[in-house]
């Protein structure tokens, strides 16, 4: 059993991780803002993904395509026709429901009679230019994938790529979800981390299996408990309109197992559709084999917000320390929003404050480090534990004589004294090794 969502929501507010959007006006349904700590966490999640799928591979390129696209894109991709939810309305209380969420034929809220089912397109519509008419309609993209497909030939030719290769992109997507909820799990504006991996038809199943395994292990490597992660194959009746097959990486969220990421075999659906609708030949020509074909596509599609939420939930610990509750976010170091906090034991001693500030300034050049003297040392430790800072450095009276400071480990709460001049190298070592490195003087 994982932690209840309410505890995560309240911790996120209390510690500047995630706030309700436009809160002073009463908010807007299911829209959230990442605060100073949350923005670091989410950036670290996206950086870890980018590092793993772009920098650490030699068969991938990055891309950053625009949110607005020529509307024919959405005709070709099938989203105008197929990206819909069947909906019913209650004739009495006027509440609206997804057909899938209803048991029976009465309104779940008031028992009223329901309307006939009708299709509701999830894409947000807008208008380009000053006049709102049919010819100026545009859509906020509901997935980042299409920006990759329409750039397939640009990237392949300009970067002189041979199949197989992939394109990765991180960016915002928008869906007018009918039943958003569960904090940042399902929102109308969210960020996706998507890969389109182009392969020769016939090699697609093998590549699909490799991506499923690789993406599952990425979450484990970043610290998700194996028991909270599983793979679930889609039944044929739940496959998206473009997919040949699809597996979800699921996480055990507080409300139950739910999708973190989908890995789909999209076949040649997208490139074929875009070829037909644009009149441009999007085939790949294999020089060596003198073969021309439309590549198949394997698509690992993850959500940056959902992944961030899963890492938050999985890192959450409550412990009893000297009969008091201690809340800790036990992130892997690479995900921790702040890597090190420097805390003076006495804030009214200028020499201690100056030394602590100077250590923080030096560390800041290498990683996210903060200086804090706004509370007692016990409270400062608790604050850093709650946002998952792996190391705290305390400068005390003795530091003024022996030029050493105390480094405290978040998880074990173990402390070591380290010479101030070597403290940056020491913290770097600890961050790399994910533990307090022993110097033999604990
Ligand atoms: N291009 C394929 C695609 O978009 P998807 O399963 O609809 O597939 C992929 O979305 C991922 O995007 C999901 O696994 C989830 O992590 C994230 N996602 C989708 N809809 C979301 C929403 N409304 N709120 C937050 N994340 C969402």
Short mmCIF file of C-alpha atoms in Angstrom, two decimals, residues 69-396:
data_model
loop_
_atom_site.label_atom_id
_atom_site.label_comp_id
_atom_site.label_asym_id
_atom_site.label_seq_id
_atom_site.Cartn_x
_atom_site.Cartn_y
_atom_site.Cartn_z
CA UNK A 69 0.34 22.60 -36.31
CA UNK A 70 -1.33 22.77 -39.69
CA UNK A 71 -4.81 21.38 -38.92
CA UNK A 72 -4.53 18.81 -41.73
CA UNK A 73 -2.08 17.06 -39.39
CA UNK A 74 -5.01 16.07 -37.18
CA UNK A 75 -7.10 14.89 -40.07
CA UNK A 76 -4.21 12.69 -41.24
CA UNK A 77 -3.39 11.38 -37.76
CA UNK A 78 -7.02 10.37 -37.21
CA UNK A 79 -7.44 12.62 -34.16
CA UNK A 80 -10.26 14.70 -35.66
CA UNK A 81 -12.31 11.58 -36.23
CA UNK A 82 -11.16 9.17 -33.54
CA UNK A 83 -9.82 11.11 -30.56
CA UNK A 84 -13.18 11.13 -28.83
CA UNK A 85 -14.82 9.97 -25.64
CA UNK A 86 -18.43 8.75 -25.63
CA UNK A 87 -20.37 11.02 -23.25
CA UNK A 88 -23.79 11.15 -21.63
CA UNK A 89 -25.47 14.05 -19.77
CA UNK A 90 -27.93 13.86 -16.90
CA UNK A 91 -31.18 15.53 -17.94
CA UNK A 92 -31.92 16.48 -14.32
CA UNK A 93 -28.68 17.70 -12.67
CA UNK A 94 -26.90 18.36 -16.00
CA UNK A 95 -23.74 16.56 -14.88
CA UNK A 96 -21.70 15.02 -17.68
CA UNK A 97 -20.08 11.57 -17.59
CA UNK A 98 -17.85 9.38 -19.70
CA UNK A 99 -19.91 6.38 -20.76
CA UNK A 100 -17.14 4.09 -19.43
CA UNK A 101 -17.58 5.54 -15.91
CA UNK A 102 -21.31 4.72 -15.67
CA UNK A 103 -22.84 1.55 -14.25
CA UNK A 104 -26.44 1.13 -15.39
CA UNK A 105 -28.55 3.74 -17.18
CA UNK A 106 -29.20 6.37 -14.47
CA UNK A 107 -27.15 9.36 -13.32
CA UNK A 108 -24.65 8.27 -10.61
CA UNK A 109 -25.07 11.64 -8.83
CA UNK A 110 -28.85 12.12 -8.68
CA UNK A 111 -30.40 9.04 -10.31
CA UNK A 112 -31.80 11.20 -13.13
CA UNK A 113 -32.41 10.09 -16.70
CA UNK A 114 -29.40 10.19 -19.04
CA UNK A 115 -29.23 11.50 -22.61
CA UNK A 116 -28.24 9.36 -25.59
CA UNK A 117 -24.49 8.82 -25.90
CA UNK A 118 -22.59 11.22 -28.15
CA UNK A 119 -18.95 11.63 -29.16
CA UNK A 120 -16.86 14.41 -27.66
CA UNK A 121 -13.54 15.32 -29.27
CA UNK A 122 -10.80 15.82 -26.69
CA UNK A 123 -8.79 18.35 -28.70
CA UNK A 124 -8.81 22.01 -27.64
CA UNK A 125 -9.82 24.21 -30.54
CA UNK A 126 -8.51 27.71 -31.13
CA UNK A 127 -8.28 30.26 -33.98
CA UNK A 128 -5.20 31.52 -35.76
CA UNK A 129 -5.27 35.21 -36.70
CA UNK A 130 -7.81 37.93 -35.89
CA UNK A 131 -10.93 36.34 -37.41
CA UNK A 132 -12.71 33.38 -35.87
CA UNK A 133 -14.02 31.35 -38.79
CA UNK A 134 -13.77 27.76 -39.97
CA UNK A 135 -10.70 28.37 -42.13
CA UNK A 136 -8.70 29.71 -39.17
CA UNK A 137 -9.35 26.80 -36.79
CA UNK A 138 -6.28 25.27 -35.19
CA UNK A 139 -5.83 22.78 -32.35
CA UNK A 140 -3.57 22.57 -29.34
CA UNK A 141 -1.71 19.33 -29.96
CA UNK A 142 -3.10 16.38 -27.96
CA UNK A 143 0.22 14.48 -28.29
CA UNK A 144 3.74 15.58 -29.17
CA UNK A 145 4.14 12.59 -31.50
CA UNK A 146 2.76 14.26 -34.63
CA UNK A 147 5.43 16.99 -34.51
CA UNK A 148 7.94 14.15 -34.81
CA UNK A 149 6.20 12.34 -37.69
CA UNK A 150 5.93 15.45 -39.86
CA UNK A 151 9.66 16.08 -39.29
CA UNK A 152 10.71 12.49 -39.99
CA UNK A 153 12.35 13.23 -43.35
CA UNK A 154 13.92 16.52 -42.18
CA UNK A 155 15.69 14.77 -39.32
CA UNK A 156 16.57 11.62 -41.26
CA UNK A 157 18.07 13.50 -44.20
CA UNK A 158 19.74 16.42 -42.41
CA UNK A 159 21.27 14.23 -39.73
CA UNK A 160 22.18 11.53 -42.30
CA UNK A 161 20.44 8.83 -40.29
CA UNK A 162 19.95 5.22 -41.32
CA UNK A 163 17.06 3.09 -40.11
CA UNK A 164 16.76 2.14 -37.27
CA UNK A 165 16.92 5.46 -35.47
CA UNK A 166 14.61 7.46 -33.24
CA UNK A 167 13.53 10.99 -32.43
CA UNK A 168 12.82 12.14 -28.87
CA UNK A 169 10.80 15.13 -27.78
CA UNK A 170 9.57 16.65 -24.54
CA UNK A 171 6.72 19.13 -24.62
CA UNK A 172 3.26 20.22 -23.58
CA UNK A 173 0.12 18.47 -24.80
CA UNK A 174 -3.50 19.40 -24.18
CA UNK A 175 -6.64 17.31 -23.85
CA UNK A 176 -10.08 18.46 -22.82
CA UNK A 177 -10.40 15.51 -20.43
CA UNK A 178 -13.92 14.88 -19.14
CA UNK A 179 -12.87 13.17 -15.94
CA UNK A 180 -9.55 14.64 -14.88
CA UNK A 181 -8.41 14.10 -11.32
CA UNK A 182 -6.16 12.42 -8.81
CA UNK A 183 -3.92 15.46 -8.45
CA UNK A 184 -1.52 15.73 -11.42
CA UNK A 185 -2.32 12.23 -12.70
CA UNK A 186 -4.84 13.36 -15.30
CA UNK A 187 -4.89 17.04 -16.23
CA UNK A 188 -5.95 19.03 -19.28
CA UNK A 189 -2.47 20.47 -19.82
CA UNK A 190 0.48 18.14 -19.31
CA UNK A 191 3.95 17.40 -20.55
CA UNK A 192 4.85 14.33 -22.55
CA UNK A 193 8.22 12.68 -23.13
CA UNK A 194 7.82 10.82 -26.41
CA UNK A 195 10.01 8.75 -28.68
CA UNK A 196 9.21 7.68 -32.21
CA UNK A 197 11.65 4.92 -33.16
CA UNK A 198 11.70 4.12 -36.90
CA UNK A 199 12.45 0.54 -37.91
CA UNK A 200 12.32 -1.69 -40.95
CA UNK A 201 9.00 -3.58 -41.18
CA UNK A 202 9.56 -7.10 -39.91
CA UNK A 203 12.01 -5.96 -37.22
CA UNK A 204 9.31 -4.06 -35.33
CA UNK A 205 8.33 -6.76 -32.81
CA UNK A 206 11.93 -7.28 -31.69
CA UNK A 207 12.48 -3.53 -31.28
CA UNK A 208 9.15 -3.17 -29.45
CA UNK A 209 10.21 -5.81 -26.89
CA UNK A 210 13.57 -4.08 -26.33
CA UNK A 211 11.91 -0.71 -25.75
CA UNK A 212 9.38 -2.20 -23.32
CA UNK A 213 12.19 -3.72 -21.26
CA UNK A 214 14.35 -0.58 -21.45
CA UNK A 215 11.60 1.77 -20.41
CA UNK A 216 10.47 -0.49 -17.53
CA UNK A 217 14.05 -0.61 -16.21
CA UNK A 218 14.40 3.19 -16.44
CA UNK A 219 11.83 3.61 -13.65
CA UNK A 220 13.52 0.91 -11.55
CA UNK A 221 16.96 2.48 -12.03
CA UNK A 222 15.58 5.79 -10.79
CA UNK A 223 14.41 4.18 -7.58
CA UNK A 224 10.81 3.03 -8.08
CA UNK A 225 10.10 -0.03 -5.93
CA UNK A 226 9.78 -3.10 -8.19
CA UNK A 227 6.58 -4.13 -6.41
CA UNK A 228 4.93 -0.87 -7.43
CA UNK A 229 5.61 -1.33 -11.13
CA UNK A 230 4.14 -3.76 -13.66
CA UNK A 231 3.52 -4.20 -17.38
CA UNK A 232 0.02 -4.59 -18.79
CA UNK A 233 -0.71 -5.56 -22.38
CA UNK A 234 -3.68 -3.82 -24.03
CA UNK A 235 -6.65 -5.95 -25.06
CA UNK A 236 -7.51 -5.58 -28.75
CA UNK A 237 -10.66 -3.56 -27.89
CA UNK A 238 -8.69 -0.89 -25.96
CA UNK A 239 -5.97 -0.29 -28.57
CA UNK A 240 -5.73 3.29 -29.88
CA UNK A 241 -6.79 3.76 -33.50
CA UNK A 242 -3.16 3.79 -34.69
CA UNK A 243 -1.74 0.91 -32.62
CA UNK A 244 -0.88 -2.64 -33.70
CA UNK A 245 -0.03 -3.53 -30.11
CA UNK A 246 0.56 -1.63 -26.88
CA UNK A 247 1.91 -2.29 -23.40
CA UNK A 248 1.42 0.05 -20.47
CA UNK A 249 4.00 0.50 -17.74
CA UNK A 250 1.73 0.80 -14.72
CA UNK A 251 2.48 2.20 -11.28
CA UNK A 252 0.63 1.41 -8.07
CA UNK A 253 -0.75 4.92 -7.39
CA UNK A 254 -2.78 5.54 -4.19
CA UNK A 255 -5.99 5.08 -6.24
CA UNK A 256 -4.73 1.77 -7.69
CA UNK A 257 -2.72 0.54 -10.68
CA UNK A 258 -2.68 3.10 -13.48
CA UNK A 259 -0.73 3.97 -16.62
CA UNK A 260 2.62 5.72 -16.33
CA UNK A 261 3.73 5.20 -19.90
CA UNK A 262 2.47 3.42 -23.01
CA UNK A 263 4.75 1.65 -25.47
CA UNK A 264 2.99 1.10 -28.79
CA UNK A 265 3.81 -0.48 -32.11
CA UNK A 266 2.21 2.06 -34.46
CA UNK A 267 3.15 0.13 -37.61
CA UNK A 268 3.36 2.45 -40.64
CA UNK A 269 0.04 4.16 -39.82
CA UNK A 270 1.32 7.69 -39.23
CA UNK A 271 3.91 8.05 -41.99
CA UNK A 272 1.50 6.48 -44.50
CA UNK A 273 -1.31 8.83 -43.47
CA UNK A 274 0.93 11.90 -43.64
CA UNK A 275 2.26 10.81 -47.05
CA UNK A 276 -1.30 10.50 -48.34
CA UNK A 277 -2.60 13.77 -46.88
CA UNK A 278 0.44 15.92 -47.73
CA UNK A 279 1.25 14.37 -51.09
CA UNK A 280 4.90 14.15 -49.96
CA UNK A 281 6.68 10.83 -50.22
CA UNK A 282 7.74 9.92 -46.65
CA UNK A 283 9.37 6.63 -47.65
CA UNK A 284 12.86 5.75 -46.56
CA UNK A 285 15.37 4.63 -49.17
CA UNK A 286 17.90 2.07 -47.99
CA UNK A 287 20.95 2.80 -50.19
CA UNK A 288 22.80 -0.42 -49.38
CA UNK A 289 19.87 -2.75 -50.05
CA UNK A 290 18.38 -0.49 -52.77
CA UNK A 291 15.08 -0.87 -50.99
CA UNK A 292 12.34 1.71 -50.46
CA UNK A 293 9.76 1.38 -47.69
CA UNK A 294 7.64 3.24 -45.14
CA UNK A 295 9.25 2.55 -41.76
CA UNK A 296 7.31 1.07 -38.87
CA UNK A 297 7.30 3.03 -35.64
CA UNK A 298 7.77 1.96 -32.04
CA UNK A 299 6.54 4.64 -29.67
CA UNK A 300 7.46 4.78 -25.97
CA UNK A 301 5.24 7.61 -24.72
CA UNK A 302 5.67 8.80 -21.14
CA UNK A 303 4.15 11.63 -19.12
CA UNK A 304 6.56 13.96 -17.33
CA UNK A 305 3.89 14.93 -14.78
CA UNK A 306 2.80 11.38 -14.13
CA UNK A 307 6.39 10.18 -13.78
CA UNK A 308 7.12 13.08 -11.39
CA UNK A 309 4.06 12.15 -9.33
CA UNK A 310 5.11 8.49 -9.20
CA UNK A 311 8.65 9.40 -8.08
CA UNK A 312 7.18 11.66 -5.38
CA UNK A 313 4.81 9.00 -4.08
CA UNK A 314 7.42 6.26 -4.16
CA UNK A 315 9.98 8.39 -2.33
CA UNK A 316 7.58 9.26 0.52
CA UNK A 317 8.55 7.82 3.96
CA UNK A 318 7.20 8.40 7.43
CA UNK A 319 9.46 7.43 10.31
CA UNK A 320 9.51 7.77 14.09
CA UNK A 321 12.64 9.52 15.36
CA UNK A 322 12.86 10.09 19.11
CA UNK A 323 9.07 9.64 19.28
CA UNK A 324 8.52 12.32 16.65
CA UNK A 325 7.26 11.80 13.12
CA UNK A 326 9.84 12.44 10.42
CA UNK A 327 8.70 12.78 6.79
CA UNK A 328 11.34 12.10 4.16
CA UNK A 329 11.35 12.11 0.38
CA UNK A 330 14.01 9.49 -0.29
CA UNK A 331 14.77 10.45 -3.89
CA UNK A 332 17.73 9.11 -5.81
CA UNK A 333 20.30 11.90 -5.78
CA UNK A 334 19.89 12.74 -9.47
CA UNK A 335 16.18 13.48 -8.91
CA UNK A 336 16.53 15.43 -5.64
CA UNK A 337 15.41 19.04 -6.26
CA UNK A 338 18.16 20.43 -4.00
CA UNK A 339 21.39 18.48 -3.67
CA UNK A 340 22.79 20.14 -0.58
CA UNK A 341 21.68 22.69 2.03
CA UNK A 342 24.18 24.69 4.07
CA UNK A 343 22.94 25.61 7.54
CA UNK A 344 24.66 27.78 10.16
CA UNK A 345 24.12 26.53 13.72
CA UNK A 346 24.02 30.10 15.04
CA UNK A 347 22.66 32.81 12.77
CA UNK A 348 23.76 35.63 15.08
CA UNK A 349 27.47 34.76 14.72
CA UNK A 350 28.76 36.69 11.66
CA UNK A 351 31.84 34.43 11.27
CA UNK A 352 29.68 31.27 11.18
CA UNK A 353 27.18 32.87 8.78
CA UNK A 354 29.94 34.11 6.48
CA UNK A 355 31.61 30.69 6.34
CA UNK A 356 28.30 28.94 5.66
CA UNK A 357 27.38 31.43 2.92
CA UNK A 358 30.77 31.05 1.32
CA UNK A 359 30.47 27.22 1.27
CA UNK A 360 26.99 27.50 -0.30
CA UNK A 361 28.27 29.97 -2.90
CA UNK A 362 31.08 27.63 -3.86
CA UNK A 363 28.78 24.58 -4.11
CA UNK A 364 26.23 26.51 -6.18
CA UNK A 365 28.60 26.60 -9.13
CA UNK A 366 28.34 22.82 -9.43
CA UNK A 367 24.80 21.91 -8.37
CA UNK A 368 21.61 23.18 -6.79
CA UNK A 369 22.69 24.24 -3.29
CA UNK A 370 20.89 26.51 -0.83
CA UNK A 371 21.76 28.46 2.30
CA UNK A 372 19.11 28.61 5.03
CA UNK A 373 19.17 30.21 8.49
CA UNK A 374 15.46 30.90 8.94
CA UNK A 375 14.81 28.40 11.76
CA UNK A 376 16.46 26.22 14.40
CA UNK A 377 18.71 23.45 13.13
CA UNK A 378 16.12 20.76 13.95
CA UNK A 379 13.46 22.52 11.88
CA UNK A 380 15.90 23.17 9.03
CA UNK A 381 16.80 19.47 8.86
CA UNK A 382 13.10 18.54 8.85
CA UNK A 383 12.40 21.00 6.03
CA UNK A 384 15.22 19.57 3.89
CA UNK A 385 14.17 15.97 4.65
CA UNK A 386 10.65 16.77 3.45
CA UNK A 387 11.88 17.99 0.08
CA UNK A 388 14.38 15.16 -0.25
CA UNK A 389 17.71 17.03 0.05
CA UNK A 390 20.28 14.23 0.35
CA UNK A 391 22.95 16.19 2.24
CA UNK A 392 22.98 19.02 4.78
CA UNK A 393 26.16 20.79 5.86
CA UNK A 394 26.20 22.44 9.27
CA UNK A 395 28.71 25.08 10.25
CA UNK A 396 29.09 25.41 14.04
#
